[in-house]
C-alpha positions as YAML, in Angstrom:
chain: A
units: angstrom
residues:
- id: 1
  name: MET
  ca: [0.00, 0.00, 0.00]
- id: 2
  name: THR
  ca: [1.43, 3.35, -1.07]
- id: 3
  name: LEU
  ca: [1.54, 6.05, 1.58]
- id: 4
  name: ASP
  ca: [-0.40, 9.15, 0.49]
- id: 5
  name: LEU
  ca: [1.94, 12.15, 0.68]
- id: 6
  name: GLU
  ca: [-0.26, 14.61, -1.18]
- id: 7
  name: PRO
  ca: [-2.37, 17.24, 0.64]
- id: 8
  name: ALA
  ca: [-6.08, 16.61, 1.25]
- id: 9
  name: PHE
  ca: [-7.29, 19.72, -0.58]
- id: 10
  name: GLU
  ca: [-10.86, 18.47, -0.70]
- id: 11
  name: ASP
  ca: [-11.21, 18.93, 3.09]
- id: 12
  name: ASN
  ca: [-10.73, 22.69, 2.68]
- id: 13
  name: THR
  ca: [-9.35, 23.04, 6.23]
- id: 14
  name: LEU
  ca: [-6.94, 25.71, 7.43]
- id: 15
  name: CYS
  ca: [-4.05, 25.83, 9.88]
- id: 16
  name: TYR
  ca: [-3.63, 28.86, 12.12]
- id: 17
  name: ILE
  ca: [-0.14, 30.33, 12.59]
- id: 18
  name: ALA
  ca: [-0.32, 32.43, 15.74]
- id: 19
  name: ARG
  ca: [2.98, 34.18, 15.07]
- id: 20
  name: TYR
  ca: [1.60, 35.97, 11.99]
- id: 21
  name: HIS
  ca: [-2.12, 35.86, 12.92]
- id: 22
  name: VAL
  ca: [-3.02, 34.13, 9.65]
- id: 23
  name: HIS
  ca: [-4.56, 30.89, 8.43]
- id: 24
  name: VAL
  ca: [-2.74, 28.84, 5.80]
- id: 25
  name: SER
  ca: [-4.14, 26.03, 3.69]
- id: 26
  name: VAL
  ca: [-2.99, 22.45, 3.38]
- id: 27
  name: GLY
  ca: [-0.10, 22.10, 0.94]
- id: 28
  name: THR
  ca: [1.81, 24.94, 2.62]
- id: 29
  name: PHE
  ca: [5.42, 24.26, 3.61]
- id: 30
  name: VAL
  ca: [6.09, 25.14, 7.24]
- id: 31
  name: LEU
  ca: [8.82, 24.96, 9.85]
- id: 32
  name: PHE
  ca: [7.75, 23.22, 13.05]
- id: 33
  name: ASP
  ca: [9.26, 22.62, 16.46]
- id: 34
  name: HIS
  ca: [10.60, 19.08, 16.66]
- id: 35
  name: GLY
  ca: [12.02, 18.79, 20.15]
- id: 36
  name: GLU
  ca: [15.51, 20.27, 20.15]
- id: 37
  name: SER
  ca: [15.43, 21.34, 16.50]
- id: 38
  name: VAL
  ca: [13.19, 22.92, 13.89]
- id: 39
  name: SER
  ca: [12.13, 20.71, 10.99]
- id: 40
  name: LEU
  ca: [10.67, 21.33, 7.54]
- id: 41
  name: GLY
  ca: [7.37, 19.78, 6.57]
- id: 42
  name: ARG
  ca: [4.36, 20.16, 4.31]
- id: 43
  name: ILE
  ca: [0.85, 20.27, 5.72]
- id: 44
  name: LEU
  ca: [-1.16, 17.30, 4.42]
- id: 45
  name: GLU
  ca: [-4.34, 17.64, 6.44]
- id: 46
  name: VAL
  ca: [-5.81, 19.30, 9.52]
- id: 47
  name: VAL
  ca: [-7.88, 17.26, 11.98]
- id: 48
  name: GLU
  ca: [-10.14, 18.71, 14.66]
- id: 49
  name: GLN
  ca: [-9.34, 17.40, 18.15]
- id: 50
  name: SER
  ca: [-10.77, 18.16, 21.57]
- id: 51
  name: ASP
  ca: [-7.56, 19.93, 22.59]
- id: 52
  name: GLY
  ca: [-7.16, 21.85, 19.33]
- id: 53
  name: ARG
  ca: [-6.39, 21.28, 15.69]
- id: 54
  name: GLN
  ca: [-3.97, 18.46, 14.96]
- id: 55
  name: ILE
  ca: [-1.85, 18.91, 11.85]
- id: 56
  name: VAL
  ca: [-0.50, 16.02, 9.80]
- id: 57
  name: VAL
  ca: [2.75, 16.92, 8.02]
- id: 58
  name: ASN
  ca: [5.12, 15.14, 5.67]
- id: 59
  name: PRO
  ca: [8.65, 15.86, 6.97]
- id: 60
  name: PHE
  ca: [11.51, 16.80, 4.67]
- id: 61
  name: VAL
  ca: [14.83, 15.85, 6.26]
- id: 62
  name: LYS
  ca: [18.51, 16.68, 5.98]
- id: 63
  name: ARG
  ca: [20.89, 14.15, 4.47]
- id: 64
  name: SER
  ca: [22.38, 13.60, 7.91]
- id: 65
  name: GLU
  ca: [18.90, 12.66, 9.23]
- id: 66
  name: LEU
  ca: [18.21, 9.90, 6.69]
- id: 67
  name: ALA
  ca: [17.37, 6.45, 7.99]
- id: 68
  name: HIS
  ca: [20.55, 5.10, 6.36]
- id: 69
  name: PRO
  ca: [23.19, 7.80, 7.01]
- id: 70
  name: GLY
  ca: [25.89, 5.73, 5.28]
- id: 71
  name: VAL
  ca: [24.07, 6.06, 1.97]
- id: 72
  name: ILE
  ca: [23.20, 9.17, -0.04]
- id: 73
  name: VAL
  ca: [20.50, 9.43, -2.66]
- id: 74
  name: ALA
  ca: [22.52, 11.71, -4.95]
- id: 75
  name: GLY
  ca: [25.30, 14.23, -4.91]
- id: 76
  name: PRO
  ca: [24.71, 17.96, -4.54]
- id: 77
  name: SER
  ca: [23.23, 19.90, -7.43]
- id: 78
  name: MET
  ca: [25.87, 20.91, -9.96]
- id: 79
  name: HIS
  ca: [24.03, 24.03, -11.15]
- id: 80
  name: GLU
  ca: [25.46, 27.31, -9.87]
- id: 81
  name: SER
  ca: [22.04, 28.65, -8.85]
- id: 82
  name: CYS
  ca: [21.60, 25.78, -6.37]
- id: 83
  name: HIS
  ca: [25.08, 25.61, -4.84]
- id: 84
  name: TYR
  ca: [24.34, 27.36, -1.58]
- id: 85
  name: MET
  ca: [20.69, 26.48, -1.10]
- id: 86
  name: GLN
  ca: [19.66, 24.35, 1.85]
- id: 87
  name: GLU
  ca: [18.55, 20.98, 0.45]
- id: 88
  name: ARG
  ca: [15.98, 18.68, 1.99]
- id: 89
  name: ILE
  ca: [14.89, 15.15, 1.07]
- id: 90
  name: GLN
  ca: [11.27, 14.00, 1.17]
- id: 91
  name: SER
  ca: [10.65, 11.27, 3.72]
- id: 92
  name: PHE
  ca: [8.03, 8.53, 3.48]
- id: 93
  name: THR
  ca: [6.49, 9.38, 6.83]
- id: 94
  name: ARG
  ca: [3.51, 11.29, 8.17]
- id: 95
  name: GLN
  ca: [3.85, 13.09, 11.49]
- id: 96
  name: SER
  ca: [1.18, 14.61, 13.70]
- id: 97
  name: ILE
  ca: [1.85, 17.94, 15.41]
- id: 98
  name: MET
  ca: [-0.26, 20.64, 17.03]
- id: 99
  name: SER
  ca: [-0.86, 24.05, 15.47]
- id: 100
  name: LYS
  ca: [1.17, 25.68, 18.26]
- id: 101
  name: ASP
  ca: [4.22, 23.70, 17.07]
- id: 102
  name: VAL
  ca: [4.25, 25.54, 13.72]
- id: 103
  name: THR
  ca: [6.87, 28.29, 14.03]
- id: 104
  name: ASP
  ca: [7.15, 29.71, 10.52]
- id: 105
  name: ILE
  ca: [6.35, 29.30, 6.84]
- id: 106
  name: ALA
  ca: [8.95, 28.06, 4.36]
- id: 107
  name: PHE
  ca: [9.60, 28.53, 0.66]
- id: 108
  name: VAL
  ca: [10.47, 25.28, -1.10]
- id: 109
  name: PHE
  ca: [11.39, 24.99, -4.78]
- id: 110
  name: LYS
  ca: [12.48, 22.20, -7.08]
- id: 111
  name: GLU
  ca: [15.79, 22.32, -8.91]
- id: 112
  name: ALA
  ca: [14.17, 22.98, -12.31]
- id: 113
  name: ALA
  ca: [12.38, 26.07, -10.97]
- id: 114
  name: VAL
  ca: [15.58, 27.47, -9.42]
- id: 115
  name: VAL
  ca: [17.59, 26.88, -12.61]
- id: 116
  name: GLU
  ca: [14.86, 28.45, -14.74]
- id: 117
  name: GLY
  ca: [14.89, 31.59, -12.59]
- id: 118
  name: GLY
  ca: [12.21, 34.25, -12.43]
- id: 119
  name: ILE
  ca: [10.59, 34.27, -9.00]
- id: 120
  name: THR
  ca: [13.39, 32.00, -7.69]
- id: 121
  name: ASP
  ca: [16.30, 34.32, -8.59]
- id: 122
  name: ILE
  ca: [16.59, 35.53, -4.99]
- id: 123
  name: CYS
  ca: [16.69, 32.11, -3.28]
- id: 124
  name: GLU
  ca: [20.40, 31.98, -2.46]
- id: 125
  name: GLY
  ca: [21.04, 32.95, 1.14]
- id: 126
  name: ILE
  ca: [17.39, 33.13, 2.26]
- id: 127
  name: THR
  ca: [17.16, 31.19, 5.51]
- id: 128
  name: ASN
  ca: [13.58, 30.02, 4.89]
- id: 129
  name: ALA
  ca: [14.20, 28.91, 1.27]
- id: 130
  name: PHE
  ca: [14.92, 25.25, 0.52]
- id: 131
  name: LEU
  ca: [15.74, 23.05, -2.47]
- id: 132
  name: ILE
  ca: [14.11, 19.64, -3.02]
- id: 133
  name: ARG
  ca: [15.01, 17.03, -5.66]
- id: 134
  name: PHE
  ca: [14.70, 13.51, -4.27]
- id: 135
  name: ARG
  ca: [12.82, 11.20, -1.98]
- id: 136
  name: GLU
  ca: [14.56, 9.12, 0.63]
- id: 137
  name: ASP
  ca: [14.64, 6.04, -1.62]
- id: 138
  name: GLY
  ca: [16.58, 7.95, -4.27]
- id: 139
  name: THR
  ca: [13.72, 8.51, -6.72]
- id: 140
  name: SER
  ca: [13.12, 11.98, -8.11]
- id: 141
  name: ILE
  ca: [10.07, 13.90, -6.89]
- id: 142
  name: PRO
  ca: [7.51, 13.95, -9.75]
- id: 143
  name: SER
  ca: [6.99, 17.29, -11.45]
- id: 144
  name: ASN
  ca: [3.30, 17.41, -10.48]
- id: 145
  name: GLU
  ca: [3.94, 16.85, -6.76]
- id: 146
  name: CYS
  ca: [5.36, 19.03, -3.98]
- id: 147
  name: LEU
  ca: [4.52, 22.26, -5.79]
- id: 148
  name: ALA
  ca: [5.91, 25.43, -4.21]
- id: 149
  name: PHE
  ca: [2.57, 27.02, -3.27]
- id: 150
  name: PRO
  ca: [-0.87, 25.51, -2.62]
- id: 151
  name: ASN
  ca: [-2.56, 27.57, -5.32]
- id: 152
  name: ASP
  ca: [-0.16, 26.14, -7.92]
- id: 153
  name: TYR
  ca: [-2.43, 23.07, -7.96]
- id: 154
  name: ALA
  ca: [-5.20, 23.15, -10.55]
- id: 155
  name: ILE
  ca: [-7.82, 21.88, -8.07]
- id: 156
  name: VAL
  ca: [-7.13, 24.68, -5.60]
- id: 157
  name: SER
  ca: [-8.86, 28.05, -5.72]
- id: 158
  name: LYS
  ca: [-6.67, 30.82, -7.12]
- id: 159
  name: ASP
  ca: [-7.62, 33.08, -4.23]
- id: 160
  name: PHE
  ca: [-5.27, 34.39, -1.56]
- id: 161
  name: CYS
  ca: [-2.24, 32.27, -0.61]
- id: 162
  name: PHE
  ca: [-0.22, 33.64, 2.33]
- id: 163
  name: SER
  ca: [3.13, 32.03, 1.46]
- id: 164
  name: ARG
  ca: [2.98, 33.19, -2.17]
- id: 165
  name: HIS
  ca: [1.89, 36.67, -1.05]
- id: 166
  name: VAL
  ca: [4.89, 36.99, 1.28]
- id: 167
  name: TRP
  ca: [7.30, 35.60, -1.33]
- id: 168
  name: ASN
  ca: [6.08, 38.12, -3.92]
- id: 169
  name: THR
  ca: [6.70, 40.94, -1.42]
- id: 170
  name: LEU
  ca: [10.25, 39.72, -0.72]
- id: 171
  name: LEU
  ca: [10.86, 39.48, -4.47]
- id: 172
  name: ARG
  ca: [9.51, 42.99, -5.08]
- id: 173
  name: ILE
  ca: [11.78, 44.52, -2.44]
- id: 174
  name: ASN
  ca: [14.81, 42.62, -3.75]
- id: 175
  name: VAL
  ca: [14.14, 43.80, -7.31]
- id: 176
  name: GLU
  ca: [13.81, 47.45, -6.23]
- id: 177
  name: ILE
  ca: [17.06, 47.37, -4.25]
- id: 178
  name: SER
  ca: [18.89, 45.66, -7.12]
- id: 179
  name: ARG
  ca: [17.61, 48.32, -9.51]
- id: 180
  name: ILE
  ca: [18.92, 51.09, -7.24]
- id: 181
  name: LEU
  ca: [22.33, 49.53, -6.56]
- id: 182
  name: GLY
  ca: [22.74, 48.50, -10.20]
- id: 183
  name: SER
  ca: [21.94, 51.96, -11.58]
- id: 184
  name: THR
  ca: [24.46, 53.15, -14.18]
- id: 185
  name: ASN
  ca: [23.68, 56.82, -13.59]
- id: 186
  name: GLN
  ca: [27.08, 58.46, -13.21]
- id: 187
  name: SER
  ca: [25.77, 61.36, -11.11]
- id: 188
  name: GLN
  ca: [23.83, 59.26, -8.62]
- id: 189
  name: GLY
  ca: [23.87, 60.05, -4.93]
- id: 190
  name: MET
  ca: [24.58, 57.54, -2.23]
- id: 191
  name: SER
  ca: [20.98, 57.33, -1.02]
- id: 192
  name: LYS
  ca: [17.60, 56.64, -2.61]
- id: 193
  name: ARG
  ca: [13.95, 56.37, -1.55]
- id: 194
  name: VAL
  ca: [11.26, 54.52, -3.49]
- id: 195
  name: LYS
  ca: [7.65, 53.56, -2.76]
- id: 196
  name: ILE
  ca: [6.43, 49.98, -2.98]
- id: 197
  name: GLY
  ca: [3.11, 48.28, -2.30]
- id: 198
  name: MET
  ca: [2.76, 46.77, 1.17]
- id: 199
  name: ASP
  ca: [-0.05, 45.42, 3.34]
- id: 200
  name: ILE
  ca: [-0.31, 44.49, 6.99]
- id: 201
  name: LEU
  ca: [0.21, 40.73, 6.41]
- id: 202
  name: ALA
  ca: [3.52, 41.14, 4.58]
- id: 203
  name: TRP
  ca: [4.61, 43.87, 7.00]
- id: 204
  name: ARG
  ca: [3.88, 41.67, 10.02]
- id: 205
  name: TYR
  ca: [6.05, 38.93, 8.50]
- id: 206
  name: ILE
  ca: [8.97, 41.33, 7.91]
- id: 207
  name: VAL
  ca: [8.67, 42.77, 11.43]
- id: 208
  name: GLU
  ca: [8.76, 39.29, 12.98]
- id: 209
  name: LYS
  ca: [11.77, 38.22, 10.91]
- id: 210
  name: SER
  ca: [13.67, 41.45, 11.60]
- id: 211
  name: GLY
  ca: [13.35, 40.74, 15.30]
- id: 212
  name: GLU
  ca: [15.13, 37.41, 14.80]
- id: 213
  name: VAL
  ca: [18.32, 39.14, 13.64]
- id: 214
  name: GLY
  ca: [18.39, 41.61, 16.50]
- id: 215
  name: CYS
  ca: [17.00, 44.75, 14.85]
- id: 216
  name: ARG
  ca: [15.69, 47.35, 17.24]
- id: 217
  name: GLU
  ca: [11.94, 47.50, 17.74]
- id: 218
  name: CYS
  ca: [9.72, 49.28, 15.24]
- id: 219
  name: GLN
  ca: [10.03, 53.04, 15.56]
- id: 220
  name: GLU
  ca: [7.01, 55.30, 15.10]
- id: 221
  name: VAL
  ca: [7.89, 58.10, 12.71]
- id: 222
  name: SER
  ca: [6.08, 60.77, 10.71]
- id: 223
  name: LEU
  ca: [5.99, 60.07, 6.98]
- id: 224
  name: ILE
  ca: [5.19, 63.27, 5.09]
- id: 225
  name: CYS
  ca: [3.99, 62.91, 1.52]
- id: 226
  name: TRP
  ca: [2.19, 64.95, -1.11]
- id: 227
  name: LYS
  ca: [-1.01, 63.53, -2.55]
- id: 228
  name: ARG
  ca: [-2.89, 64.59, -5.65]
- id: 229
  name: VAL
  ca: [-6.60, 65.13, -4.96]
- id: 230
  name: THR
  ca: [-9.43, 65.65, -7.46]
- id: 231
  name: MET
  ca: [-12.06, 68.13, -6.25]
- id: 232
  name: PRO
  ca: [-15.60, 68.89, -7.50]
- id: 233
  name: GLY
  ca: [-15.60, 70.29, -11.03]
- id: 234
  name: LEU
  ca: [-12.38, 68.31, -11.72]
- id: 235
  name: LYS
  ca: [-10.33, 70.84, -9.85]
- id: 236
  name: ILE
  ca: [-7.03, 69.22, -8.87]
- id: 237
  name: LYS
  ca: [-4.68, 70.17, -6.09]
- id: 238
  name: LYS
  ca: [-1.92, 68.80, -3.90]
- id: 239
  name: ARG
  ca: [-2.48, 67.97, -0.28]
- id: 240
  name: VAL
  ca: [0.24, 67.24, 2.25]
- id: 241
  name: GLU
  ca: [-0.36, 64.23, 4.49]
- id: 242
  name: ASN
  ca: [1.45, 63.56, 7.74]
- id: 243
  name: ASN
  ca: [1.05, 59.83, 8.28]
- id: 244
  name: ARG
  ca: [2.09, 58.12, 11.48]
- id: 245
  name: SER
  ca: [4.20, 55.23, 10.22]
- id: 246
  name: GLU
  ca: [6.35, 52.33, 11.42]
- id: 247
  name: LEU
  ca: [10.06, 52.05, 10.61]
- id: 248
  name: ILE
  ca: [12.44, 49.09, 10.67]
- id: 249
  name: ARG
  ca: [16.15, 49.81, 10.22]
- id: 250
  name: PHE
  ca: [18.97, 47.44, 9.22]
- id: 251
  name: GLU
  ca: [22.30, 49.14, 9.89]
- id: 252
  name: THR
  ca: [24.86, 46.88, 11.63]
- id: 253
  name: VAL
  ca: [26.81, 44.04, 10.03]
- id: 254
  name: ALA
  ca: [24.71, 41.46, 11.88]
- id: 255
  name: GLU
  ca: [21.44, 43.15, 10.90]
- id: 256
  name: LEU
  ca: [22.46, 43.39, 7.24]
- id: 257
  name: ASN
  ca: [23.41, 39.69, 7.27]
- id: 258
  name: GLY
  ca: [19.91, 39.10, 8.60]
- id: 259
  name: PHE
  ca: [18.52, 41.33, 5.84]
- id: 260
  name: ALA
  ca: [20.34, 39.14, 3.30]
- id: 261
  name: GLY
  ca: [18.85, 36.09, 4.99]
- id: 262
  name: LEU
  ca: [15.39, 37.58, 4.49]
- id: 263
  name: PHE
  ca: [15.65, 39.07, 0.99]
- id: 264
  name: GLY
  ca: [18.57, 37.14, -0.57]
- id: 265
  name: SER
  ca: [22.36, 37.27, -0.29]
- id: 266
  name: ARG
  ca: [22.75, 39.68, -3.21]
- id: 267
  name: SER
  ca: [20.11, 42.14, -1.94]
- id: 268
  name: VAL
  ca: [22.60, 44.71, -0.60]
- id: 269
  name: VAL
  ca: [25.31, 44.67, -3.28]
- id: 270
  name: ASN
  ca: [25.36, 45.14, -7.06]
- id: 271
  name: VAL
  ca: [27.68, 46.19, -9.86]
- id: 272
  name: ARG
  ca: [27.15, 49.53, -11.61]
- id: 273
  name: ALA
  ca: [27.31, 48.29, -15.20]
- id: 274
  name: ARG
  ca: [25.09, 47.89, -18.25]
- id: 275
  name: LEU
  ca: [24.13, 44.55, -19.71]
- id: 276
  name: PRO
  ca: [25.68, 43.83, -23.14]
- id: 277
  name: PHE
  ca: [23.48, 44.59, -26.15]
- id: 278
  name: SER
  ca: [23.23, 41.00, -27.29]
- id: 279
  name: ARG
  ca: [20.74, 38.15, -27.51]
- id: 280
  name: SER
  ca: [23.22, 35.95, -25.66]
- id: 281
  name: ARG
  ca: [22.16, 34.82, -22.19]
- id: 282
  name: GLU
  ca: [25.71, 34.44, -20.96]
- id: 283
  name: GLY
  ca: [25.61, 37.86, -19.31]
- id: 284
  name: ARG
  ca: [28.61, 39.89, -18.25]
- id: 285
  name: GLU
  ca: [31.35, 38.88, -15.81]
- id: 286
  name: LEU
  ca: [32.67, 41.30, -13.21]
- id: 287
  name: ARG
  ca: [35.63, 43.25, -14.65]
- id: 288
  name: GLU
  ca: [38.60, 45.13, -13.31]
- id: 289
  name: ASN
  ca: [37.76, 48.74, -12.36]
- id: 290
  name: ASP
  ca: [34.00, 48.10, -12.25]
- id: 291
  name: ILE
  ca: [32.12, 50.20, -9.68]
- id: 292
  name: ILE
  ca: [30.40, 48.21, -6.95]
- id: 293
  name: ASN
  ca: [27.58, 49.67, -4.87]
- id: 294
  name: VAL
  ca: [27.18, 48.06, -1.46]
- id: 295
  name: VAL
  ca: [25.43, 48.76, 1.85]
- id: 296
  name: VAL
  ca: [28.23, 48.67, 4.44]
- id: 297
  name: GLY
  ca: [27.23, 47.69, 7.94]
- id: 298
  name: LYS
  ca: [28.60, 49.18, 11.15]
- id: 299
  name: ASP
  ca: [29.71, 47.36, 14.28]
- id: 300
  name: GLU
  ca: [27.17, 49.14, 16.48]
- id: 301
  name: ARG
  ca: [23.89, 50.90, 15.81]
- id: 302
  name: ASP
  ca: [23.26, 54.59, 16.42]
- id: 303
  name: SER
  ca: [22.24, 55.45, 19.95]
- id: 304
  name: PRO
  ca: [19.92, 57.20, 20.46]
- id: 305
  name: PHE
  ca: [17.89, 56.45, 17.34]
- id: 306
  name: ARG
  ca: [17.89, 59.17, 14.65]
- id: 307
  name: TYR
  ca: [15.24, 59.15, 11.95]
- id: 308
  name: ARG
  ca: [17.33, 61.30, 9.62]
- id: 309
  name: THR
  ca: [20.78, 59.81, 9.06]
- id: 310
  name: THR
  ca: [23.44, 59.56, 6.35]
- id: 311
  name: GLU
  ca: [24.97, 56.33, 7.68]
- id: 312
  name: ASN
  ca: [24.77, 53.24, 5.45]
- id: 313
  name: GLY
  ca: [21.70, 51.10, 6.03]
- id: 314
  name: VAL
  ca: [18.26, 50.09, 4.80]
- id: 315
  name: ASP
  ca: [14.98, 51.48, 6.18]
- id: 316
  name: LEU
  ca: [11.51, 50.08, 5.56]
- id: 317
  name: ILE
  ca: [8.76, 52.55, 6.48]
- id: 318
  name: TYR
  ca: [5.16, 51.31, 6.43]
- id: 319
  name: ASP
  ca: [2.35, 53.86, 6.31]
- id: 320
  name: ARG
  ca: [-0.09, 51.43, 7.99]
- id: 321
  name: VAL
  ca: [-2.33, 51.49, 4.92]
- id: 322
  name: ASP
  ca: [-1.03, 50.11, 1.62]
- id: 323
  name: LYS
  ca: [2.45, 51.53, 0.94]
- id: 324
  name: ALA
  ca: [5.98, 51.35, 2.26]
- id: 325
  name: VAL
  ca: [8.95, 53.57, 1.58]
- id: 326
  name: LEU
  ca: [12.22, 51.79, 0.94]
- id: 327
  name: SER
  ca: [15.16, 54.00, 1.92]
- id: 328
  name: ILE
  ca: [18.63, 52.74, 1.12]
- id: 329
  name: ARG
  ca: [21.97, 54.41, 1.87]
- id: 330
  name: TYR
  ca: [25.06, 52.86, 0.35]
- id: 331
  name: SER
  ca: [28.71, 53.30, -0.61]
- id: 332
  name: ALA
  ca: [30.70, 52.68, -3.79]
- id: 333
  name: TYR
  ca: [34.19, 51.38, -4.52]
- id: 334
  name: VAL
  ca: [36.28, 50.35, -7.51]
- id: 335
  name: PHE
  ca: [36.76, 46.62, -7.91]
- id: 336
  name: SER
  ca: [40.33, 45.40, -8.21]
- id: 337
  name: SER
  ca: [41.34, 41.76, -8.23]
- id: 338
  name: ASN
  ca: [44.27, 42.62, -5.97]
- id: 339
  name: GLY
  ca: [42.56, 45.28, -3.88]
- id: 340
  name: GLU
  ca: [40.55, 45.23, -0.69]
- id: 341
  name: HIS
  ca: [36.77, 45.06, -0.56]
- id: 342
  name: LEU
  ca: [34.64, 47.63, 1.19]
- id: 343
  name: SER
  ca: [32.59, 44.96, 2.96]
- id: 344
  name: VAL
  ca: [32.93, 41.29, 3.84]
- id: 345
  name: MET
  ca: [29.55, 40.62, 2.23]
- id: 346
  name: SER
  ca: [30.57, 41.93, -1.20]
- id: 347
  name: GLU
  ca: [33.86, 40.01, -0.97]
- id: 348
  name: ARG
  ca: [32.09, 36.72, -0.26]
- id: 349
  name: ILE
  ca: [29.62, 37.27, -3.12]
- id: 350
  name: ILE
  ca: [32.34, 38.15, -5.64]
- id: 351
  name: GLN
  ca: [34.39, 35.11, -4.62]
- id: 352
  name: ARG
  ca: [31.26, 32.93, -4.84]
- id: 353
  name: MET
  ca: [31.54, 31.89, -1.22]
- id: 354
  name: CYS
  ca: [28.70, 30.54, 0.86]
- id: 355
  name: PRO
  ca: [26.44, 33.32, 2.27]
- id: 356
  name: ASP
  ca: [26.83, 33.90, 6.00]
- id: 357
  name: SER
  ca: [23.09, 33.51, 6.52]
- id: 358
  name: VAL
  ca: [23.18, 29.78, 5.60]
- id: 359
  name: ALA
  ca: [26.89, 29.00, 6.07]
- id: 360
  name: GLU
  ca: [26.39, 26.94, 9.23]
- id: 361
  name: GLU
  ca: [23.70, 24.80, 7.61]
- id: 362
  name: VAL
  ca: [25.75, 24.18, 4.43]
- id: 363
  name: LYS
  ca: [28.90, 23.28, 6.39]
- id: 364
  name: GLU
  ca: [26.91, 20.77, 8.44]
- id: 365
  name: GLU
  ca: [25.62, 19.04, 5.31]
- id: 366
  name: GLU
  ca: [29.06, 19.03, 3.66]
- id: 367
  name: LYS
  ca: [30.50, 17.39, 6.75]
- id: 368
  name: ALA
  ca: [27.79, 14.74, 6.64]
- id: 369
  name: MET
  ca: [28.55, 14.01, 2.99]
- id: 370
  name: GLU
  ca: [32.25, 13.52, 3.74]
- id: 371
  name: ASN
  ca: [31.26, 10.46, 5.78]
- id: 372
  name: GLU
  ca: [29.22, 8.94, 2.97]
- id: 373
  name: GLU
  ca: [30.65, 5.74, 1.50]
- id: 374
  name: ARG
  ca: [28.13, 4.62, -1.11]
- id: 375
  name: ILE
  ca: [25.74, 6.26, -3.57]
- id: 376
  name: ILE
  ca: [22.47, 4.83, -4.86]
- id: 377
  name: PHE
  ca: [21.61, 5.04, -8.55]
- id: 378
  name: VAL
  ca: [17.93, 4.54, -9.23]
- id: 379
  name: ASP
  ca: [17.43, 2.88, -12.59]
- id: 380
  name: SER
  ca: [15.33, 0.01, -13.84]
- id: 381
  name: GLU
  ca: [18.38, -1.78, -15.25]
- id: 382
  name: LEU
  ca: [20.55, -1.20, -12.18]
- id: 383
  name: ASN
  ca: [17.68, -2.35, -9.93]
- id: 384
  name: MET
  ca: [18.70, -0.02, -7.08]
- id: 385
  name: LYS
  ca: [22.22, -1.47, -6.82]
- id: 386
  name: GLY
  ca: [24.80, 0.51, -4.92]
- id: 387
  name: GLN
  ca: [27.97, 1.71, -6.56]
- id: 388
  name: SER
  ca: [31.02, 2.71, -4.61]
- id: 389
  name: ILE
  ca: [32.31, 6.26, -4.83]
- id: 390
  name: GLU
  ca: [35.86, 6.38, -6.09]
...
């Protein structure tokens, strides 16, 4: 009898995540408290119990947590886009947990989606982003199973999906910062403010995650803006609005590492250069004397807090309605293969090193793979025979 590892969408039940004050549907990937560690799983069904809602999840485990640690199902992905992503392997188990055990949502993508790019371009370095390719018996996960978001399934309503909504917000912020830091304008200043769409659900997620990396609490500030108003008789005028808003600031090295863990490792550094005018998809390699824009973190934050500052950092200011102002202050330096870098973060990115935000996780998995002795090849002709690694 085959164990059913697909979500029970027909039940139309929801799981409540108290941390974000939202309900998520079955099929959502979540992180849950598993004793001394936090594990990744996908919600399969929600069952009403006398003591609360019981959630049935399908765990996705690390290589080091496999039932047969001396055997690996496959080597790491060889594609550059997947090198520093945290990989998990689908287990053949179902586990029951309580809704209070769910600590966070997760963003899980298959290798093909990461290689293809698009909404997955920012995955590297995000602490809640994971790569999946195989099941614990070595077989590949079918293309129509384990989809990234519940509303990717044809049988699911295309209405609101919290995990996709949050991911789209993270992507939008990453794109705006990349556009600013990658600007080729030769007369650009070292600071920029842009408006982006934002709602309370996405803002609550960002506030919660910023607290994990040690950012100071949200500051209440006054956001002054001019608004065009149409009056009777189509008379138009400008009206100044003084909105009480909330501000989160990332300014120290640790906070900016946390920012990279939230929005992607390349979210605070870019090269000031134009793409080649060509149909080739090879792109453009970093060259000697290129200008690099980077947000440089400090060792300690400003004390007391100052709303107006010229120090490097990133501010997110939410107007408590439907907009946020993204304020970024950065520095520039000339790249030299023999020279020093302005920040450790830009140096690690240029040298294609593992992002700090996931370095500990990746090192742990690499250490586990060093102890592997045999590799399984799944093929009808090989009949699941092991082959030694030379």
